[in-house]
Coordinates of C-alpha atoms and ligand atoms in Angstrom, one line a residue:
M1 CA -5.5 -13.9 -3.1
D2 CA -3.4 -10.9 -3.4
L3 CA -1.6 -9.8 -0.2
L4 CA -0.9 -6.3 0.8
E5 CA 2.7 -5.2 1.0
H6 CA 2.9 -5.4 4.8
R7 CA 1.5 -9.0 4.8
G8 CA 3.8 -10.0 2.0
K9 CA 6.7 -8.6 4.0
S10 CA 5.8 -10.6 7.1
L11 CA 5.9 -13.7 4.9
F12 CA 9.3 -12.5 3.6
A13 CA 10.6 -12.0 7.1
G14 CA 9.4 -15.5 8.1
A15 CA 11.2 -16.9 5.1
G16 CA 14.5 -15.2 6.0
L17 CA 14.3 -12.5 3.4
P18 CA 15.8 -9.2 4.4
V19 CA 13.2 -6.5 5.2
L20 CA 13.5 -3.3 7.1
P21 CA 11.9 -2.7 10.5
S22 CA 8.3 -1.5 9.9
R23 CA 4.9 -1.1 11.5
L24 CA 1.4 -0.8 10.2
A25 CA -0.5 2.4 11.2
C26 CA -4.1 3.4 10.5
S27 CA -4.0 7.0 11.8
P28 CA -1.5 9.9 11.8
A29 CA -1.0 9.4 15.6
E30 CA -0.3 5.7 15.2
A31 CA 2.1 6.5 12.3
Q32 CA 3.9 9.0 14.5
A33 CA 4.3 6.5 17.3
A34 CA 5.6 4.0 14.8
A35 CA 8.2 6.4 13.4
V36 CA 9.4 7.2 16.9
A37 CA 9.8 3.5 17.7
I38 CA 11.6 2.7 14.4
G39 CA 13.7 5.9 14.3
L40 CA 13.6 8.6 11.6
P41 CA 13.8 9.0 8.7
V42 CA 11.0 6.7 7.6
A43 CA 9.0 5.9 4.4
V44 CA 5.2 6.1 4.8
K45 CA 3.6 3.8 2.3
A46 CA -0.1 3.4 1.3
Q47 CA -1.3 -0.2 1.7
V48 CA -3.4 -0.8 -1.3
K49 CA -3.6 -3.8 -3.7
T50 CA -2.3 -1.9 -6.8
G51 CA 1.1 -1.1 -8.1
G52 CA 2.6 2.3 -9.0
R53 CA 1.9 3.8 -5.6
G54 CA 5.1 5.7 -5.8
K55 CA 4.0 7.5 -8.9
A56 CA 0.6 8.2 -7.5
G57 CA 2.1 9.9 -4.4
G58 CA 1.3 7.1 -2.1
I59 CA 4.8 6.8 -0.8
R60 CA 6.5 9.6 1.1
L61 CA 9.9 9.8 2.7
C62 CA 9.7 11.7 6.0
A63 CA 12.6 13.1 8.0
T64 CA 10.6 14.5 11.0
A65 CA 7.6 13.4 13.1
D66 CA 5.6 16.3 11.8
E67 CA 6.2 15.2 8.2
V68 CA 5.1 11.7 9.2
V69 CA 1.8 13.0 10.6
A70 CA 1.1 15.2 7.5
A71 CA 2.1 12.5 5.0
T72 CA -0.1 9.9 6.7
A73 CA -3.1 12.2 6.8
D74 CA -2.6 13.0 3.1
I75 CA -2.1 9.3 2.1
L76 CA -5.1 8.1 4.1
A77 CA -7.3 10.6 2.2
M78 CA -6.1 9.3 -1.1
N79 CA -7.8 7.1 -3.6
I80 CA -5.3 5.2 -5.7
R81 CA -6.9 3.8 -8.8
G82 CA -10.2 3.1 -7.2
H83 CA -8.7 1.8 -3.9
G84 CA -9.2 3.8 -0.8
V85 CA -6.4 3.7 1.7
T86 CA -7.2 2.5 5.3
C87 CA -3.6 1.9 6.5
V88 CA 0.0 2.9 5.8
L89 CA 3.2 1.0 6.4
V90 CA 5.8 3.1 8.3
E91 CA 9.2 1.7 7.4
Q92 CA 12.7 2.6 8.2
A93 CA 14.1 4.6 5.2
V94 CA 17.3 3.6 3.5
A95 CA 19.8 5.2 1.1
I96 CA 19.5 3.3 -2.1
A97 CA 22.5 2.6 -4.3
R98 CA 20.9 0.3 -6.8
E99 CA 17.4 -0.9 -7.6
L100 CA 17.0 -4.5 -8.9
Y101 CA 14.0 -6.6 -9.8
L102 CA 13.3 -10.2 -8.8
A103 CA 10.2 -12.2 -9.2
I104 CA 8.9 -15.8 -9.4
S105 CA 5.6 -16.2 -11.1
C106 CA 3.5 -19.0 -12.4
A107 CA 3.9 -18.9 -16.2
R108 CA 0.6 -20.4 -17.3
T109 CA 1.5 -20.7 -20.9
H110 CA 4.6 -22.7 -20.1
R111 CA 3.2 -24.4 -17.1
V112 CA 6.2 -23.7 -14.9
P113 CA 7.3 -21.3 -12.2
L114 CA 9.4 -18.6 -14.0
L115 CA 12.1 -16.7 -12.3
V116 CA 12.8 -13.3 -13.7
F117 CA 15.6 -11.0 -12.6
S118 CA 16.6 -7.6 -13.9
A119 CA 19.7 -5.7 -12.8
E120 CA 17.7 -2.6 -13.5
G121 CA 14.6 -2.3 -11.3
G122 CA 12.0 0.3 -11.8
V123 CA 12.5 0.2 -15.6
D124 CA 10.5 -1.6 -18.2
I125 CA 11.9 -5.1 -18.5
E126 CA 11.3 -5.3 -22.2
E127 CA 13.5 -2.2 -22.6
V128 CA 16.3 -3.8 -20.5
A129 CA 16.0 -7.0 -22.6
R130 CA 16.6 -4.9 -25.7
R131 CA 19.3 -2.5 -24.5
K132 CA 21.3 -4.8 -22.1
P133 CA 20.3 -8.4 -22.5
G134 CA 23.1 -9.6 -20.1
A135 CA 21.3 -7.7 -17.2
L136 CA 18.3 -9.9 -17.5
V137 CA 17.6 -13.5 -16.4
R138 CA 14.5 -15.4 -17.4
T139 CA 14.7 -19.0 -16.3
A140 CA 12.1 -21.7 -15.8
V141 CA 12.3 -23.6 -12.4
D142 CA 11.6 -27.3 -12.6
P143 CA 9.0 -27.8 -9.9
L144 CA 10.4 -31.3 -9.1
L145 CA 14.1 -30.3 -9.0
G146 CA 13.5 -26.9 -7.5
L147 CA 15.8 -24.0 -8.0
C148 CA 19.3 -25.1 -9.2
D149 CA 22.5 -23.5 -8.1
Y150 CA 23.4 -22.5 -11.6
Q151 CA 20.3 -20.4 -11.8
V152 CA 21.2 -18.6 -8.6
R153 CA 24.7 -18.0 -10.1
D154 CA 23.1 -16.6 -13.3
V155 CA 21.2 -14.1 -11.3
V156 CA 24.2 -13.0 -9.3
A157 CA 26.3 -12.7 -12.4
A158 CA 23.7 -10.6 -14.2
A159 CA 23.5 -8.2 -11.2
G160 CA 27.0 -7.1 -12.1
L161 CA 28.0 -6.4 -8.4
D162 CA 31.5 -5.5 -7.5
G163 CA 33.1 -8.6 -5.9
E164 CA 34.5 -6.5 -3.1
L165 CA 31.2 -5.1 -2.0
A166 CA 29.9 -6.3 1.5
G167 CA 27.1 -5.3 3.8
P168 CA 27.6 -3.6 7.2
D169 CA 27.7 -7.1 8.9
G170 CA 30.5 -8.2 6.6
T171 CA 28.3 -10.5 4.4
P172 CA 29.5 -10.2 0.8
T173 CA 26.7 -8.5 -1.2
K174 CA 26.8 -11.2 -3.9
Q175 CA 26.3 -13.9 -1.2
A176 CA 23.3 -11.9 0.2
L177 CA 21.7 -11.7 -3.2
A178 CA 22.1 -15.4 -3.7
G179 CA 20.5 -16.0 -0.3
V180 CA 17.5 -13.8 -1.4
V181 CA 17.0 -15.8 -4.6
R182 CA 17.0 -19.1 -2.7
A183 CA 14.7 -17.8 0.0
L184 CA 12.2 -16.4 -2.5
W185 CA 12.0 -19.7 -4.2
R186 CA 11.4 -21.5 -0.9
L187 CA 8.7 -19.0 0.0
Y188 CA 7.0 -19.3 -3.4
H189 CA 7.0 -23.1 -3.2
E190 CA 6.0 -23.5 0.4
S191 CA 3.3 -20.9 0.5
D192 CA 1.6 -22.1 -2.7
A193 CA 2.1 -18.7 -4.3
T194 CA 1.5 -17.9 -7.9
L195 CA 3.5 -14.7 -7.7
C196 CA 6.3 -13.5 -5.4
E197 CA 7.7 -10.2 -6.7
I198 CA 10.3 -7.8 -5.2
N199 CA 10.4 -4.5 -7.0
P200 CA 12.6 -2.9 -6.1
L201 CA 15.1 -5.3 -4.5
V202 CA 17.7 -2.8 -3.5
V203 CA 21.4 -2.7 -2.7
T204 CA 21.8 0.0 -0.1
A205 CA 24.6 2.6 0.0
A206 CA 26.1 0.4 2.8
G207 CA 26.2 -2.7 0.6
A208 CA 23.2 -4.6 2.2
V209 CA 20.5 -6.2 0.1
V210 CA 17.0 -5.3 1.1
C211 CA 13.4 -6.1 -0.1
L212 CA 11.9 -2.7 -0.4
D213 CA 8.5 -3.8 -1.8
S214 CA 6.5 -7.1 -1.8
K215 CA 3.8 -8.4 -4.1
V216 CA 2.6 -11.8 -3.2
T217 CA -0.4 -13.8 -4.6
I218 CA -1.4 -17.0 -3.0
D219 CA -3.3 -19.7 -5.0
D220 CA -6.9 -19.6 -3.7
N221 CA -7.2 -23.3 -4.3
A222 CA -4.4 -23.9 -1.7
L223 CA -5.8 -21.6 1.0
F224 CA -7.1 -24.6 3.0
R225 CA -3.4 -25.4 3.6
H226 CA -2.8 -22.0 5.1
A227 CA -5.2 -21.4 7.9
D228 CA -3.8 -17.9 8.8
L229 CA -4.1 -16.7 5.3
K230 CA -7.6 -18.1 4.9
A231 CA -8.7 -16.0 7.9
E232 CA -7.4 -13.0 6.1
A233 CA -9.2 -13.9 2.9
H234 CA -12.3 -13.8 5.0
A235 CA -11.5 -10.4 6.3
A236 CA -10.8 -9.2 2.8
K237 CA -14.3 -10.3 1.8
E238 CA -15.7 -8.1 4.5
D239 CA -13.6 -5.2 3.1
R240 CA -15.2 -5.6 -0.3
E241 CA -18.7 -5.5 1.2
A242 CA -17.8 -2.3 3.0
R243 CA -16.4 -0.7 -0.1
A244 CA -19.6 -1.6 -2.1
H245 CA -21.8 -0.3 0.7
E246 CA -19.9 3.0 0.6
A247 CA -20.7 3.4 -3.1
G248 CA -24.4 2.7 -2.5
L249 CA -24.2 -0.9 -4.0
S250 CA -25.5 -4.1 -2.5
F251 CA -22.8 -6.7 -2.6
V252 CA -22.8 -10.2 -1.3
A253 CA -19.9 -12.6 -1.6
L254 CA -20.8 -16.2 -2.3
E255 CA -18.9 -19.4 -2.8
G256 CA -19.0 -20.1 -6.6
D257 CA -17.1 -18.8 -9.6
I258 CA -19.3 -16.5 -11.6
G259 CA -19.4 -12.8 -10.7
V260 CA -22.9 -11.4 -11.2
L261 CA -23.7 -7.7 -11.8
G262 CA -27.3 -6.7 -12.2
N263 CA -29.9 -4.0 -11.5
G264 CA -32.5 -4.8 -8.9
A265 CA -32.6 -7.5 -6.2
G266 CA -35.2 -9.6 -8.0
L267 CA -33.3 -9.6 -11.3
V268 CA -30.1 -10.5 -9.6
M269 CA -31.6 -13.3 -7.5
S270 CA -33.4 -14.9 -10.4
T271 CA -30.1 -14.7 -12.4
I272 CA -28.4 -16.6 -9.6
D273 CA -31.2 -19.2 -9.7
Q274 CA -30.8 -19.5 -13.5
I275 CA -27.1 -20.0 -13.1
A276 CA -27.6 -22.8 -10.6
A277 CA -30.2 -24.4 -12.9
A278 CA -27.7 -24.3 -15.7
G279 CA -25.1 -26.1 -13.6
G280 CA -23.0 -23.1 -12.5
S281 CA -22.6 -21.2 -9.2
A282 CA -22.3 -17.5 -8.4
A283 CA -19.1 -16.1 -6.9
D284 CA -20.9 -13.0 -5.6
F285 CA -23.5 -10.5 -6.7
C286 CA -23.5 -6.8 -6.9
D287 CA -26.8 -5.0 -7.3
I288 CA -26.3 -1.6 -8.8
G289 CA -30.0 -0.6 -8.0
G290 CA -32.0 1.7 -10.2
G291 CA -30.6 4.6 -12.3
A292 CA -27.0 3.9 -11.7
R293 CA -24.5 6.1 -13.5
A294 CA -21.3 4.9 -15.2
D295 CA -19.1 5.5 -12.2
K296 CA -21.2 3.4 -9.9
V297 CA -21.2 0.6 -12.5
A298 CA -17.4 0.8 -12.7
T299 CA -17.0 0.6 -8.9
A300 CA -19.4 -2.5 -8.9
L301 CA -17.3 -4.2 -11.5
D302 CA -14.1 -3.3 -9.7
V303 CA -15.4 -4.7 -6.4
I304 CA -16.3 -8.0 -8.2
L305 CA -12.9 -8.2 -9.9
S306 CA -10.9 -7.4 -6.8
A307 CA -11.5 -10.8 -5.2
G308 CA -10.0 -12.6 -8.2
T309 CA -12.3 -15.6 -7.5
A310 CA -14.6 -15.2 -10.6
R311 CA -13.9 -17.4 -13.6
A312 CA -16.5 -15.6 -15.6
L313 CA -18.5 -12.4 -15.3
L314 CA -22.2 -12.0 -16.0
V315 CA -23.7 -8.6 -16.4
S316 CA -27.5 -8.7 -16.7
I317 CA -29.4 -5.4 -17.1
F318 CA -33.0 -4.9 -17.7
G319 CA -33.2 -1.1 -18.1
G320 CA -36.1 0.8 -16.5
I321 CA -34.8 3.9 -14.9
T322 CA -31.3 2.5 -15.4
R323 CA -30.0 3.4 -18.9
C324 CA -28.2 0.5 -20.6
D325 CA -25.8 2.9 -22.4
E326 CA -24.8 4.3 -19.0
V327 CA -24.1 0.8 -17.8
A328 CA -22.1 0.1 -21.0
R329 CA -20.0 3.2 -20.4
G330 CA -19.2 2.1 -16.9
L331 CA -18.1 -1.3 -18.2
V332 CA -15.9 0.3 -20.8
Q333 CA -14.4 2.6 -18.1
V334 CA -13.0 -0.5 -16.4
L335 CA -12.6 -3.1 -19.1
G336 CA -11.1 -0.6 -21.6
H337 CA -8.1 0.0 -19.3
R338 CA -7.6 -3.2 -17.5
R339 CA -6.9 -6.7 -18.9
V340 CA -9.5 -9.1 -17.4
D341 CA -8.5 -12.7 -17.9
V342 CA -12.0 -14.1 -17.6
P343 CA -14.8 -14.1 -20.2
V344 CA -17.4 -11.3 -19.7
V345 CA -21.0 -11.8 -20.8
V346 CA -23.3 -8.9 -21.1
R347 CA -27.1 -8.9 -21.5
L348 CA -28.7 -5.5 -22.1
D349 CA -32.4 -5.1 -22.5
G350 CA -34.9 -2.3 -22.0
N351 CA -34.1 1.4 -21.7
A352 CA -31.4 2.5 -24.2
A353 CA -30.3 -1.2 -24.9
A354 CA -29.4 -0.5 -28.5
E355 CA -27.3 2.5 -27.6
G356 CA -25.6 0.4 -24.9
R357 CA -24.8 -2.4 -27.4
T358 CA -23.3 0.2 -29.7
V359 CA -21.0 1.6 -26.9
L360 CA -19.8 -2.0 -26.2
A361 CA -19.3 -2.8 -29.9
D362 CA -17.3 0.4 -30.5
A363 CA -15.0 -0.3 -27.5
Q364 CA -14.0 -3.7 -29.0
I365 CA -13.2 -5.3 -25.7
L366 CA -11.4 -8.6 -26.0
G367 CA -13.2 -11.5 -24.3
L368 CA -16.5 -9.6 -23.9
T369 CA -19.6 -11.2 -25.5
V370 CA -23.0 -9.5 -25.8
A371 CA -25.7 -12.1 -25.4
A372 CA -29.0 -12.0 -27.2
G373 CA -31.0 -12.4 -24.0
A374 CA -31.0 -13.4 -20.3
T375 CA -31.1 -17.1 -20.9
E376 CA -28.3 -17.1 -23.4
A377 CA -26.2 -14.9 -21.2
V378 CA -26.5 -17.4 -18.3
R379 CA -25.6 -20.3 -20.6
L380 CA -22.6 -18.5 -22.0
A381 CA -21.4 -17.4 -18.5
V382 CA -21.7 -21.0 -17.1
A383 CA -19.8 -22.4 -20.2
G384 CA -17.2 -19.6 -19.8
A385 CA -16.5 -20.4 -16.1
A386 CA -16.1 -24.1 -16.9
A387 CA -13.7 -23.5 -19.9
P388 CA -10.0 -23.6 -19.3
A389 CA -8.5 -20.1 -18.5
G390 CA -7.7 -18.0 -21.6
A391 CA -10.0 -20.0 -23.9
G392 CA -11.0 -16.8 -25.6
A393 CA -14.2 -15.1 -26.5
L394 CA -17.4 -17.2 -26.3
Q395 CA -19.5 -18.1 -29.3
A396 CA -23.1 -16.8 -29.1
G397 CA -25.3 -19.6 -30.4
P398 CA -28.7 -19.5 -32.1
K399 CA -31.6 -18.3 -29.9
T400 CA -33.4 -21.0 -28.0
P401 CA -37.2 -21.1 -28.5
R402 CA -37.9 -19.8 -25.0
E403 CA -35.4 -16.9 -25.2
D404 CA -36.9 -13.6 -24.3
Ligands
LIG501 P1 5.2 0.9 -5.8 O1 5.4 2.2 -6.5 O2 3.8 0.7 -5.5 O3 5.8 -0.3 -6.6 O4 6.0 1.0 -4.4 P2 7.5 0.7 -4.0 O5 7.4 0.1 -2.6 O6 8.2 -0.1 -5.0 O7 8.2 2.1 -3.9 C1 8.4 2.9 -5.0 C2 9.7 3.7 -4.9 O8 9.8 4.4 -3.7 C3 10.9 2.7 -4.9 O9 11.3 2.3 -6.1 C4 11.9 3.6 -4.2 O10 12.6 4.4 -5.2 C5 11.1 4.6 -3.3 N1 11.3 4.2 -1.9 C6 10.5 3.4 -1.2 N2 11.0 3.2 0.1 C7 12.2 3.9 0.1 C8 13.2 4.2 1.1 O11 13.1 3.7 2.3 N3 14.2 5.0 0.8 C9 14.3 5.6 -0.5 N4 15.3 6.4 -0.8 N5 13.4 5.4 -1.4 C10 12.3 4.6 -1.1
LIG502 MN1 7.2 -1.6 -6.2

């Protein structure tokens, strides 16, 4: 489960990581009251589960209460890469001297937590690695030993901070940075996270170290150990239903691990039954109804993917008034721009099915398999959900005798 910035920051605060005073606001009036309570200037930040909010205009620095009201109204009206904004975080603004990058993530290929630090935040890490290798630290944390002191020292050395520098409370900046690295590891470990990222981690003009952003992902399999977070996952589920409803889609979240997208309630429900009969279970279903255009299909796919619970995706379309090529274009709209880690199986039959298959073939999407029919599609999706992550594209087998 991905956490919004404000939720990640409340975990940060609980773990002793330095964050600035902030308040959540869902209207311009609430934002104004928050700004008055915190003290101007403030940063008004869109709360959406996608990065690059700064570039999209979802983060505004405001010096007056009027600016806060205007910025909040603007941001609440925005749609950032398919995500509507329902709340903003109003946060005390700071004067930034330097932007750093710090993250701990689960490196699946190496099967270890990986700590990554860059003395240059906000820039492409690969570029820093090339241009200034000493400014980068990439180190595996032994899950049994935990973070070692030498690893913390490596980060502090790579930061290249002036040894004399100290924060307003007299704490040496180097020492504050070391504290952040240790606290982030503790948080990662204790909250069963698969990602804890601070980008940027800043050194303020006054010499303090502050987490200006947060990106936290909690392992869904560990949610039972975190009752408070589990309740939020439930609320997030309701969010998705509301978003789908707004787009004219019928969406229902279920308990399994195969995301299902289809046209028509009957087709979708029989698909879910077929999945169960084949030994799988549906994570949710999204019915795009009749005659859906590409945009609607893209939203449906995005709603399914946003939960992050699906281990495979099954798109089953029997085109009547719905054109299969239109559906294919909607799929390409999303899958052509976004890496999806799970296998996607598509069955297209009926109206414009051949054209739809051509659209998918031309797009050459990695991990996407076009099945010969509904039964084969179900079989491939169930096998895909059961396969280890990253197993690659599925092999379409010979047609079974009863295949349609
Ligand atoms: P992201 O774009 O979604 O990653 O959002 P961030 O929270 O990382 O903010 C993007 C950028 O906005 C940061 O890199 C900062 O440069 C800037 N920013 C955010 N808050 C403040 C602030 O309080 N003061 C100043 N000067 N800049 C800020
Ligand atoms: Mn950021």
